[in-house]
mmCIF file of C-alpha atoms and ligand atoms in Angstrom:
data_model
loop_
_atom_site.group_PDB
_atom_site.id
_atom_site.type_symbol
_atom_site.label_atom_id
_atom_site.label_comp_id
_atom_site.label_asym_id
_atom_site.label_seq_id
_atom_site.Cartn_x
_atom_site.Cartn_y
_atom_site.Cartn_z
ATOM 1 C CA MET A 116 0.000 0.000 0.000
ATOM 2 C CA THR A 117 1.387 3.418 -0.850
ATOM 3 C CA ALA A 118 1.200 6.296 1.574
ATOM 4 C CA ARG A 119 -1.698 7.765 -0.414
ATOM 5 C CA GLU A 120 -3.834 4.670 0.000
ATOM 6 C CA GLN A 121 -3.511 4.418 3.762
ATOM 7 C CA PRO A 122 -6.714 5.135 5.661
ATOM 8 C CA VAL A 123 -6.815 8.588 7.161
ATOM 9 C CA GLN A 124 -6.048 8.264 10.866
ATOM 10 C CA ALA A 125 -8.262 10.576 12.877
ATOM 11 C CA ALA A 126 -6.327 12.934 15.152
ATOM 12 C CA TYR A 127 -6.194 11.814 18.782
ATOM 13 C CA LEU A 128 -8.635 13.752 20.932
ATOM 14 C CA LYS A 129 -7.332 14.460 24.423
ATOM 15 C CA PHE A 130 -10.050 14.748 27.065
ATOM 16 C CA ALA A 131 -8.605 18.000 28.443
ATOM 17 C CA GLY A 132 -5.728 20.355 27.760
ATOM 18 C CA PRO A 133 -4.398 23.905 27.698
ATOM 19 C CA ASP A 134 -4.831 26.621 25.051
ATOM 20 C CA LEU A 135 -1.691 28.776 24.944
ATOM 21 C CA ASP A 136 -1.149 31.362 22.202
ATOM 22 C CA GLU A 137 2.110 32.642 20.710
ATOM 23 C CA ALA A 138 1.806 36.058 22.394
ATOM 24 C CA THR A 139 1.737 34.338 25.792
ATOM 25 C CA ILE A 140 4.736 32.212 24.907
ATOM 26 C CA ALA A 141 6.628 35.352 23.810
ATOM 27 C CA GLY A 142 5.540 37.028 27.061
ATOM 28 C CA VAL A 143 7.019 34.165 29.074
ATOM 29 C CA ALA A 144 10.317 34.524 27.209
ATOM 30 C CA GLU A 145 10.360 38.213 28.197
ATOM 31 C CA VAL A 146 9.839 37.340 31.845
ATOM 32 C CA LEU A 147 12.626 34.766 31.641
ATOM 33 C CA ARG A 148 14.998 37.323 30.090
ATOM 34 C CA SER A 149 14.095 39.942 32.712
ATOM 35 C CA GLY A 150 15.862 38.057 35.491
ATOM 36 C CA GLN A 151 12.799 38.517 37.729
ATOM 37 C CA ILE A 152 11.351 35.010 37.403
ATOM 38 C CA THR A 153 9.887 34.016 40.771
ATOM 39 C CA SER A 154 7.111 35.906 42.629
ATOM 40 C CA GLY A 155 7.099 39.590 41.651
ATOM 41 C CA PRO A 156 5.108 42.111 39.609
ATOM 42 C CA TRP A 157 3.330 39.531 37.449
ATOM 43 C CA VAL A 158 1.982 37.741 40.514
ATOM 44 C CA ALA A 159 0.692 41.072 41.842
ATOM 45 C CA ARG A 160 -0.927 41.767 38.475
ATOM 46 C CA PHE A 161 -2.466 38.283 38.330
ATOM 47 C CA GLU A 162 -3.899 38.769 41.819
ATOM 48 C CA ARG A 163 -5.425 42.199 40.947
ATOM 49 C CA GLN A 164 -6.967 40.647 37.820
ATOM 50 C CA LEU A 165 -8.491 37.825 39.860
ATOM 51 C CA GLU A 166 -9.734 40.308 42.469
ATOM 52 C CA ALA A 167 -11.569 42.255 39.768
ATOM 53 C CA PHE A 168 -13.091 38.976 38.619
ATOM 54 C CA CYS A 169 -14.120 38.152 42.219
ATOM 55 C CA GLY A 170 -16.032 41.370 42.833
ATOM 56 C CA GLY A 171 -13.112 43.102 44.560
ATOM 57 C CA ARG A 172 -12.561 40.459 47.260
ATOM 58 C CA PRO A 173 -8.865 39.835 48.163
ATOM 59 C CA VAL A 174 -7.218 37.032 46.175
ATOM 60 C CA ARG A 175 -3.765 35.516 46.690
ATOM 61 C CA ALA A 176 -2.023 33.262 44.166
ATOM 62 C CA LEU A 177 -0.348 30.006 45.143
ATOM 63 C CA THR A 178 1.353 27.124 43.369
ATOM 64 C CA SER A 179 -1.763 24.932 43.193
ATOM 65 C CA ALA A 180 -5.336 24.571 44.391
ATOM 66 C CA THR A 181 -3.996 21.842 46.641
ATOM 67 C CA ALA A 182 -1.769 24.422 48.353
ATOM 68 C CA ALA A 183 -4.722 26.830 48.458
ATOM 69 C CA ILE A 184 -6.894 24.277 50.285
ATOM 70 C CA GLU A 185 -4.092 23.486 52.761
ATOM 71 C CA VAL A 186 -3.526 27.192 53.467
ATOM 72 C CA ALA A 187 -7.282 27.780 53.701
ATOM 73 C CA LEU A 188 -7.586 25.072 56.355
ATOM 74 C CA GLN A 189 -4.719 26.660 58.305
ATOM 75 C CA LEU A 190 -6.337 30.064 57.921
ATOM 76 C CA CYS A 191 -9.523 28.637 59.454
ATOM 77 C CA GLY A 192 -7.508 27.217 62.339
ATOM 78 C CA VAL A 193 -8.379 23.633 61.436
ATOM 79 C CA GLY A 194 -6.088 21.082 63.077
ATOM 80 C CA PRO A 195 -5.913 17.981 65.268
ATOM 81 C CA GLY A 196 -9.207 17.129 66.971
ATOM 82 C CA ASP A 197 -11.285 18.957 64.357
ATOM 83 C CA GLU A 198 -13.634 17.475 61.782
ATOM 84 C CA VAL A 199 -14.170 18.767 58.258
ATOM 85 C CA ILE A 200 -17.233 17.726 56.260
ATOM 86 C CA THR A 201 -16.718 17.072 52.571
ATOM 87 C CA GLY A 202 -18.252 15.150 49.682
ATOM 88 C CA ALA A 203 -17.405 11.503 48.998
ATOM 89 C CA GLN A 204 -17.314 12.561 45.302
ATOM 90 C CA SER A 205 -14.351 14.883 44.863
ATOM 91 C CA PHE A 206 -10.690 14.902 43.953
ATOM 92 C CA PHE A 207 -8.134 13.316 46.336
ATOM 93 C CA THR A 208 -6.738 16.771 47.183
ATOM 94 C CA VAL A 209 -9.605 17.568 49.520
ATOM 95 C CA LEU A 210 -9.189 14.390 51.578
ATOM 96 C CA ASN A 211 -5.393 14.720 51.555
ATOM 97 C CA MET A 212 -5.288 18.295 52.827
ATOM 98 C CA ILE A 213 -7.809 17.676 55.618
ATOM 99 C CA VAL A 214 -5.661 14.777 56.825
ATOM 100 C CA LYS A 215 -2.431 16.706 56.268
ATOM 101 C CA VAL A 216 -3.434 19.500 58.670
ATOM 102 C CA GLY A 217 -4.262 16.845 61.278
ATOM 103 C CA ALA A 218 -8.065 16.965 61.075
ATOM 104 C CA ALA A 219 -10.529 14.131 60.384
ATOM 105 C CA PRO A 220 -12.539 14.017 57.139
ATOM 106 C CA VAL A 221 -16.272 13.350 57.499
ATOM 107 C CA PHE A 222 -17.833 12.355 54.186
ATOM 108 C CA VAL A 223 -21.365 12.896 52.920
ATOM 109 C CA ASP A 224 -23.123 11.688 49.773
ATOM 110 C CA CYS A 225 -23.940 13.768 46.722
ATOM 111 C CA ASP A 226 -26.725 14.139 44.200
ATOM 112 C CA LEU A 227 -26.496 11.603 41.374
ATOM 113 C CA VAL A 228 -26.956 14.147 38.574
ATOM 114 C CA THR A 229 -25.438 17.397 39.884
ATOM 115 C CA ARG A 230 -22.784 15.505 41.925
ATOM 116 C CA ASN A 231 -22.879 18.315 44.488
ATOM 117 C CA ILE A 232 -22.985 17.496 48.207
ATOM 118 C CA ASP A 233 -26.303 16.916 49.878
ATOM 119 C CA LEU A 234 -26.734 19.780 52.369
ATOM 120 C CA GLU A 235 -29.214 17.829 54.493
ATOM 121 C CA GLU A 236 -26.567 15.165 54.947
ATOM 122 C CA VAL A 237 -24.044 17.886 55.780
ATOM 123 C CA GLU A 238 -26.315 19.210 58.498
ATOM 124 C CA ALA A 239 -26.842 15.705 59.904
ATOM 125 C CA ALA A 240 -23.062 15.102 59.973
ATOM 126 C CA ILE A 241 -22.250 18.179 62.096
ATOM 127 C CA THR A 242 -20.807 17.406 65.545
ATOM 128 C CA PRO A 243 -19.320 19.676 68.248
ATOM 129 C CA ARG A 244 -15.934 19.025 66.584
ATOM 130 C CA THR A 245 -16.950 20.197 63.110
ATOM 131 C CA LYS A 246 -14.965 23.268 62.063
ATOM 132 C CA ALA A 247 -15.509 23.599 58.329
ATOM 133 C CA ILE A 248 -17.288 22.364 55.214
ATOM 134 C CA ILE A 249 -15.465 21.851 51.906
ATOM 135 C CA PRO A 250 -17.949 21.519 49.045
ATOM 136 C CA THR A 251 -16.614 20.792 45.553
ATOM 137 C CA HIS A 252 -18.634 22.457 42.796
ATOM 138 C CA PHE A 253 -19.293 20.237 39.772
ATOM 139 C CA PRO A 254 -19.870 21.127 36.113
ATOM 140 C CA GLY A 255 -23.399 22.091 35.162
ATOM 141 C CA ALA A 256 -24.717 23.105 38.590
ATOM 142 C CA LEU A 257 -23.191 24.790 41.618
ATOM 143 C CA VAL A 258 -23.789 23.807 45.213
ATOM 144 C CA ASP A 259 -26.755 25.918 46.375
ATOM 145 C CA LEU A 260 -24.763 28.826 47.818
ATOM 146 C CA ASP A 261 -27.751 30.471 49.530
ATOM 147 C CA ALA A 262 -28.586 27.270 51.421
ATOM 148 C CA LEU A 263 -24.903 26.456 52.078
ATOM 149 C CA TYR A 264 -24.115 29.825 53.671
ATOM 150 C CA ALA A 265 -27.396 29.901 55.614
ATOM 151 C CA LEU A 266 -26.394 26.533 57.097
ATOM 152 C CA ALA A 267 -22.802 27.621 57.796
ATOM 153 C CA LYS A 268 -24.006 30.774 59.534
ATOM 154 C CA ARG A 269 -26.606 28.940 61.604
ATOM 155 C CA ARG A 270 -24.051 26.346 62.777
ATOM 156 C CA GLY A 271 -21.025 28.655 63.052
ATOM 157 C CA LEU A 272 -18.880 26.851 60.454
ATOM 158 C CA ARG A 273 -16.262 28.035 57.997
ATOM 159 C CA VAL A 274 -16.697 27.188 54.303
ATOM 160 C CA ILE A 275 -13.896 26.494 51.830
ATOM 161 C CA GLU A 276 -15.421 26.227 48.353
ATOM 162 C CA ASP A 277 -13.387 23.957 46.071
ATOM 163 C CA ALA A 278 -14.045 25.869 42.856
ATOM 164 C CA ALA A 279 -11.305 24.196 40.784
ATOM 165 C CA LEU A 280 -13.821 23.164 38.124
ATOM 166 C CA VAL A 281 -15.993 26.281 38.066
ATOM 167 C CA LEU A 282 -13.878 29.325 37.216
ATOM 168 C CA GLY A 283 -16.353 31.430 35.224
ATOM 169 C CA SER A 284 -19.540 29.896 36.618
ATOM 170 C CA ARG A 285 -22.051 32.381 37.992
ATOM 171 C CA TRP A 286 -24.413 32.197 40.947
ATOM 172 C CA ARG A 287 -27.465 34.427 40.502
ATOM 173 C CA GLY A 288 -25.509 36.631 38.103
ATOM 174 C CA ARG A 289 -22.261 36.886 40.111
ATOM 175 C CA ASN A 290 -18.992 35.052 39.458
ATOM 176 C CA VAL A 291 -18.073 32.207 41.772
ATOM 177 C CA GLY A 292 -15.566 33.777 44.162
ATOM 178 C CA ALA A 293 -17.394 37.100 44.364
ATOM 179 C CA ILE A 294 -19.500 35.899 47.308
ATOM 180 C CA GLY A 295 -18.985 33.496 50.178
ATOM 181 C CA ASP A 296 -16.232 32.656 52.653
ATOM 182 C CA ILE A 297 -13.003 31.136 51.261
ATOM 183 C CA VAL A 298 -13.006 30.051 47.609
ATOM 184 C CA THR A 299 -10.148 28.154 45.930
ATOM 185 C CA PHE A 300 -9.301 27.938 42.223
ATOM 186 C CA SER A 301 -6.866 25.787 40.220
ATOM 187 C CA PHE A 302 -4.813 26.784 37.176
ATOM 188 C CA HIS A 303 -3.703 23.266 36.271
ATOM 189 C CA PRO A 304 -3.541 22.752 32.459
ATOM 190 C CA ASN A 305 -6.809 20.792 32.491
ATOM 191 C CA LYS A 306 -8.760 23.659 34.053
ATOM 192 C CA ASN A 307 -10.542 26.588 32.358
ATOM 193 C CA ALA A 308 -7.469 28.844 32.583
ATOM 194 C CA THR A 309 -3.925 27.723 33.302
ATOM 195 C CA SER A 310 -0.630 29.002 34.706
ATOM 196 C CA ILE A 311 0.953 25.537 34.074
ATOM 197 C CA GLU A 312 0.554 24.731 37.761
ATOM 198 C CA GLY A 313 -1.074 27.309 39.991
ATOM 199 C CA GLY A 314 -3.925 28.099 42.317
ATOM 200 C CA ALA A 315 -5.564 30.958 44.153
ATOM 201 C CA LEU A 316 -7.671 31.582 47.180
ATOM 202 C CA VAL A 317 -10.253 34.268 47.704
ATOM 203 C CA VAL A 318 -10.431 35.495 51.310
ATOM 204 C CA ASN A 319 -12.626 37.874 53.327
ATOM 205 C CA ASP A 320 -10.324 40.758 54.260
ATOM 206 C CA LEU A 321 -6.770 42.074 54.225
ATOM 207 C CA ASN A 322 -5.943 40.448 57.567
ATOM 208 C CA GLU A 323 -6.668 37.047 56.082
ATOM 209 C CA ALA A 324 -4.778 37.982 52.910
ATOM 210 C CA ARG A 325 -1.691 38.918 54.947
ATOM 211 C CA ARG A 326 -1.931 35.643 56.847
ATOM 212 C CA VAL A 327 -2.016 33.794 53.497
ATOM 213 C CA GLU A 328 1.123 35.664 52.416
ATOM 214 C CA THR A 329 2.857 34.369 55.557
ATOM 215 C CA LEU A 330 1.550 30.820 55.223
ATOM 216 C CA ARG A 331 2.580 30.556 51.572
ATOM 217 C CA PHE A 332 6.149 31.734 52.245
ATOM 218 C CA HIS A 333 7.832 29.826 55.102
ATOM 219 C CA GLY A 334 5.706 31.479 57.811
ATOM 220 C CA ILE A 335 8.069 34.453 57.649
ATOM 221 C CA THR A 336 7.107 37.812 59.172
ATOM 222 C CA HIS A 337 9.303 40.921 58.939
ATOM 223 C CA LEU A 338 10.537 42.695 62.066
ATOM 224 C CA PRO A 339 11.231 46.450 62.450
ATOM 225 C CA ASP A 340 15.003 45.815 62.657
ATOM 226 C CA ARG A 341 14.906 44.267 59.168
ATOM 227 C CA THR A 342 15.359 40.697 60.427
ATOM 228 C CA ARG A 343 12.720 38.038 60.144
ATOM 229 C CA ASP A 344 10.753 35.796 62.468
ATOM 230 C CA VAL A 345 8.835 32.537 62.088
ATOM 231 C CA ALA A 346 6.075 31.712 64.570
ATOM 232 C CA PHE A 347 4.240 29.057 62.549
ATOM 233 C CA PRO A 348 5.715 26.424 60.179
ATOM 234 C CA GLY A 349 4.582 27.926 56.865
ATOM 235 C CA GLY A 350 4.909 26.209 53.500
ATOM 236 C CA LYS A 351 6.559 27.267 50.229
ATOM 237 C CA PHE A 352 3.667 27.871 47.911
ATOM 238 C CA ASN A 353 4.487 31.187 46.208
ATOM 239 C CA LEU A 354 3.711 31.319 42.485
ATOM 240 C CA PRO A 355 6.608 32.287 40.162
ATOM 241 C CA ASP A 356 6.198 35.282 37.825
ATOM 242 C CA VAL A 357 6.705 32.997 34.817
ATOM 243 C CA ASN A 358 3.507 31.193 35.772
ATOM 244 C CA ALA A 359 1.650 34.393 36.662
ATOM 245 C CA ARG A 360 2.516 35.829 33.230
ATOM 246 C CA ILE A 361 0.666 32.904 31.642
ATOM 247 C CA GLY A 362 -2.174 33.195 34.136
ATOM 248 C CA CYS A 363 -2.712 36.896 33.294
ATOM 249 C CA ALA A 364 -2.990 36.158 29.582
ATOM 250 C CA GLN A 365 -5.370 33.282 30.261
ATOM 251 C CA ILE A 366 -7.721 35.314 32.464
ATOM 252 C CA GLU A 367 -7.914 37.908 29.679
ATOM 253 C CA ARG A 368 -9.029 35.156 27.325
ATOM 254 C CA LEU A 369 -11.413 33.554 29.821
ATOM 255 C CA PRO A 370 -14.606 34.995 28.235
ATOM 256 C CA GLU A 371 -13.569 33.529 24.872
ATOM 257 C CA PHE A 372 -12.687 30.177 26.495
ATOM 258 C CA LEU A 373 -16.030 30.059 28.312
ATOM 259 C CA ALA A 374 -17.993 30.864 25.154
ATOM 260 C CA ARG A 375 -16.217 28.089 23.293
ATOM 261 C CA ARG A 376 -16.791 25.530 26.061
ATOM 262 C CA ARG A 377 -20.482 26.462 26.212
ATOM 263 C CA MET A 378 -20.800 26.105 22.445
ATOM 264 C CA LEU A 379 -19.161 22.654 22.514
ATOM 265 C CA VAL A 380 -21.372 21.563 25.421
ATOM 266 C CA ASP A 381 -24.463 22.635 23.464
ATOM 267 C CA ARG A 382 -23.221 20.297 20.720
ATOM 268 C CA TYR A 383 -22.874 17.482 23.266
ATOM 269 C CA PHE A 384 -26.390 18.013 24.575
ATOM 270 C CA ALA A 385 -27.711 18.042 20.987
ATOM 271 C CA ASP A 386 -25.757 15.014 19.722
ATOM 272 C CA PHE A 387 -25.066 12.705 22.658
ATOM 273 C CA VAL A 388 -27.760 10.054 22.327
ATOM 274 C CA THR A 389 -27.155 6.401 23.210
ATOM 275 C CA ASP A 390 -29.320 3.309 23.605
ATOM 276 C CA PRO A 391 -29.408 2.365 26.429
ATOM 277 C CA ALA A 392 -29.219 5.962 27.642
ATOM 278 C CA CYS A 393 -26.427 7.458 29.744
ATOM 279 C CA VAL A 394 -26.990 9.931 32.582
ATOM 280 C CA LEU A 395 -25.884 13.360 31.304
ATOM 281 C CA PRO A 396 -24.726 16.370 33.339
ATOM 282 C CA PRO A 397 -27.332 18.905 34.495
ATOM 283 C CA ARG A 398 -27.967 22.011 32.438
ATOM 284 C CA PRO A 399 -27.896 25.412 34.208
ATOM 285 C CA ALA A 400 -31.371 26.544 35.150
ATOM 286 C CA SER A 401 -31.030 30.116 33.846
ATOM 287 C CA ALA A 402 -28.685 32.321 31.827
ATOM 288 C CA ASP A 403 -27.799 34.099 35.093
ATOM 289 C CA ASP A 404 -26.249 30.848 36.257
ATOM 290 C CA ALA A 405 -23.976 30.452 33.217
ATOM 291 C CA HIS A 406 -21.562 27.611 33.709
ATOM 292 C CA SER A 407 -17.850 27.110 33.263
ATOM 293 C CA TRP A 408 -18.156 23.625 31.734
ATOM 294 C CA ASN A 409 -14.723 22.405 32.684
ATOM 295 C CA MET A 410 -15.754 18.788 32.082
ATOM 296 C CA PHE A 411 -18.497 16.837 30.367
ATOM 297 C CA SER A 412 -18.893 13.656 32.412
ATOM 298 C CA ILE A 413 -21.543 11.021 31.791
ATOM 299 C CA LEU A 414 -22.666 7.914 33.684
ATOM 300 C CA LEU A 415 -22.609 4.698 31.643
ATOM 301 C CA PRO A 416 -25.643 2.364 31.881
ATOM 302 C CA LEU A 417 -23.306 -0.459 32.947
ATOM 303 C CA GLU A 418 -26.086 -2.766 34.174
ATOM 304 C CA ARG A 419 -27.426 -2.894 30.628
ATOM 305 C CA LEU A 420 -24.048 -3.345 28.921
ATOM 306 C CA SER A 421 -21.894 -6.412 28.365
ATOM 307 C CA ILE A 422 -18.703 -4.342 28.793
ATOM 308 C CA ASP A 423 -17.356 -2.622 31.887
ATOM 309 C CA ARG A 424 -16.151 0.965 32.077
ATOM 310 C CA SER A 425 -12.605 0.170 31.150
ATOM 311 C CA GLY A 426 -13.949 -1.798 28.145
ATOM 312 C CA PHE A 427 -15.810 1.347 27.070
ATOM 313 C CA ARG A 428 -12.734 3.523 27.616
ATOM 314 C CA ASN A 429 -10.518 1.097 25.695
ATOM 315 C CA ALA A 430 -12.968 1.100 22.786
ATOM 316 C CA MET A 431 -12.933 4.928 22.766
ATOM 317 C CA GLU A 432 -9.124 4.874 22.951
ATOM 318 C CA ALA A 433 -9.062 2.510 19.941
ATOM 319 C CA ARG A 434 -10.967 5.249 18.081
ATOM 320 C CA ALA A 435 -8.337 7.806 19.158
ATOM 321 C CA ILE A 436 -10.582 9.366 21.809
ATOM 322 C CA GLY A 437 -9.156 10.021 25.265
ATOM 323 C CA THR A 438 -11.357 9.805 28.368
ATOM 324 C CA GLY A 439 -10.937 10.384 32.096
ATOM 325 C CA VAL A 440 -12.454 9.297 35.409
ATOM 326 C CA SER A 441 -13.686 12.128 37.639
ATOM 327 C CA TYR A 442 -13.696 10.874 40.326
ATOM 328 C CA GLU A 443 -13.077 7.784 42.396
ATOM 329 C CA ALA A 444 -15.034 7.736 45.688
ATOM 330 C CA LEU A 445 -12.886 9.335 48.395
ATOM 331 C CA HIS A 446 -14.233 7.212 51.260
ATOM 332 C CA LEU A 447 -13.244 4.007 49.437
ATOM 333 C CA CYS A 448 -9.601 4.833 48.701
ATOM 334 C CA THR A 449 -7.111 3.356 51.161
ATOM 335 C CA LEU A 450 -6.755 6.635 53.056
ATOM 336 C CA GLY A 451 -10.525 7.205 53.139
ATOM 337 C CA ARG A 452 -11.131 3.711 54.560
ATOM 338 C CA ARG A 453 -8.837 4.624 57.427
ATOM 339 C CA TYR A 454 -11.444 7.218 58.394
ATOM 340 C CA GLY A 455 -14.291 4.706 58.413
ATOM 341 C CA GLY A 456 -15.120 4.625 54.706
ATOM 342 C CA ARG A 457 -16.846 1.412 53.600
ATOM 343 C CA GLU A 458 -18.793 0.088 50.637
ATOM 344 C CA GLY A 459 -22.491 0.906 50.521
ATOM 345 C CA GLN A 460 -22.118 4.006 52.668
ATOM 346 C CA PHE A 461 -22.715 6.610 49.942
ATOM 347 C CA PRO A 462 -24.693 5.012 47.083
ATOM 348 C CA ASN A 463 -24.625 8.013 44.711
ATOM 349 C CA ALA A 464 -20.923 8.777 45.129
ATOM 350 C CA GLU A 465 -20.144 5.082 44.651
ATOM 351 C CA ARG A 466 -22.338 4.733 41.579
ATOM 352 C CA ILE A 467 -20.718 7.810 40.018
ATOM 353 C CA ALA A 468 -17.272 6.408 40.860
ATOM 354 C CA ARG A 469 -18.184 3.132 39.076
ATOM 355 C CA GLU A 470 -19.956 4.543 36.019
ATOM 356 C CA THR A 471 -18.510 7.957 35.262
ATOM 357 C CA VAL A 472 -16.499 8.745 32.144
ATOM 358 C CA THR A 473 -15.216 12.203 31.276
ATOM 359 C CA LEU A 474 -15.418 12.910 27.546
ATOM 360 C CA PRO A 475 -13.145 15.286 25.614
ATOM 361 C CA LEU A 476 -13.852 18.956 26.295
ATOM 362 C CA HIS A 477 -11.371 21.787 25.858
ATOM 363 C CA THR A 478 -11.145 24.937 23.768
ATOM 364 C CA ARG A 479 -9.064 23.414 20.984
ATOM 365 C CA LEU A 480 -11.768 20.883 20.221
ATOM 366 C CA ARG A 481 -13.946 21.492 17.146
ATOM 367 C CA GLU A 482 -17.658 20.815 16.820
ATOM 368 C CA ALA A 483 -16.823 18.012 14.376
ATOM 369 C CA ASP A 484 -14.675 16.411 17.099
ATOM 370 C CA VAL A 485 -17.616 16.438 19.513
ATOM 371 C CA GLU A 486 -19.765 14.817 16.797
ATOM 372 C CA ARG A 487 -17.114 12.132 16.412
ATOM 373 C CA VAL A 488 -17.092 11.482 20.175
ATOM 374 C CA CYS A 489 -20.893 11.215 20.224
ATOM 375 C CA GLU A 490 -20.952 8.826 17.260
ATOM 376 C CA ALA A 491 -18.219 6.659 18.775
ATOM 377 C CA ALA A 492 -19.973 6.419 22.159
ATOM 378 C CA ALA A 493 -23.318 5.617 20.478
ATOM 379 C CA ALA A 494 -21.734 2.865 18.357
ATOM 380 C CA ILE A 495 -19.831 1.284 21.264
ATOM 381 C CA ILE A 496 -22.883 1.322 23.540
ATOM 382 C CA ALA A 497 -25.198 -0.022 20.803
ATOM 383 C CA THR A 498 -22.838 -2.954 20.184
ATOM 384 C CA ALA A 499 -22.448 -3.673 23.912
ATOM 385 C CA GLY A 500 -26.156 -3.407 24.810
ATOM 386 C CA LYS A 501 -27.666 -6.587 26.246
HETATM 387 C C1 PLP B 752 -7.843 19.956 39.794
HETATM 388 C C2 PLP B 752 -8.622 19.892 41.052
HETATM 389 C C3 PLP B 752 -8.034 20.176 42.298
HETATM 390 C C4 PLP B 752 -6.560 20.352 42.482
HETATM 391 O O1 PLP B 752 -5.999 21.379 41.747
HETATM 392 P P1 PLP B 752 -4.402 21.536 41.690
HETATM 393 O O2 PLP B 752 -4.203 22.927 41.228
HETATM 394 O O3 PLP B 752 -3.925 20.514 40.704
HETATM 395 O O4 PLP B 752 -3.867 21.287 43.037
HETATM 396 C C5 PLP B 752 -8.852 20.213 43.405
HETATM 397 N N1 PLP B 752 -10.159 19.950 43.328
HETATM 398 C C6 PLP B 752 -10.759 19.652 42.158
HETATM 399 C C7 PLP B 752 -12.217 19.406 42.126
HETATM 400 C C8 PLP B 752 -10.008 19.586 40.993
HETATM 401 O O5 PLP B 752 -10.597 19.254 39.838
#
């Protein structure tokens, strides 16, 4: 067979990925040449940009959302003897950081479709030791912020919103981050805007912001005699300017990124039809609640299929389509089981963990790519139906 006769191999579709333009890359080279490469003016600029986005609330940049959650827990004074309530459906970070600061995670179940934590279960899980709640917002619908903050106020609890997936989502017309207690964002390459690695936390006032500055840089405070002191073992979570330079350019492009994600998700909702049917993500109730659409995750009808999830993912992979799993159930990982997690405890979180598949969604995807994903999933599920 000559090269001309070979079948056209469809381009591999990653399930997530960054969108960096040449101007940003040139901007990074400038920062590198400047000699000022770690935290400096670009971090300050990135933080002011994020503050404008968050309705003027103070924002501090860190090296990851993981660091932001750890610092947030420290800021709330969470430590040994305390309990933190969080969803059994979330990323490992949340569990890890609660344990890392010495507190005990207390899991609750989530809604099967929105995947957000069940606030009635949160209320029932509160004990005299409970210090904070960490809800993770999922694509398509936010945790009900009115009900969440009414509950937190009534029970005297701090809230750390894990908003890694929802940069650009709005609650009753306002950006996530513009209201609430502490809100954390991620700028990992799979998120809606990237700084390679990076994160940020939104806090309530300048006192908290100053405390974050200390906690992210060795715990150092400056004394009048120009020496330094450390009173608390701080971490090393300051974002370099190289990363902040990328972050600034990405936040400028965020409206364009969001529009593109929303357009691609509309295509998914129009074209994703399988028999037997999958459970699809929820659609925002109103235009005021526009959503970030960081991921498009479905639930496979496994009980009606002759293949398991990895069989489905392998078949997609064979068609050059990448997929992900978001997420495993936190209470059933080895660390979660150490805090009492056991099978059957949280039926929705466990069913999502078994059946979920994240399909390709990022700004470099074309509508024709989404059509290809939908056709592939429909064909694989039709063949595997029993
Ligand atoms: C990506 C992610 C994180 C962690 O973000 P990093 O910046 O990689 O630390 C936390 N929570 C959720 C829900 C995420 O998707």
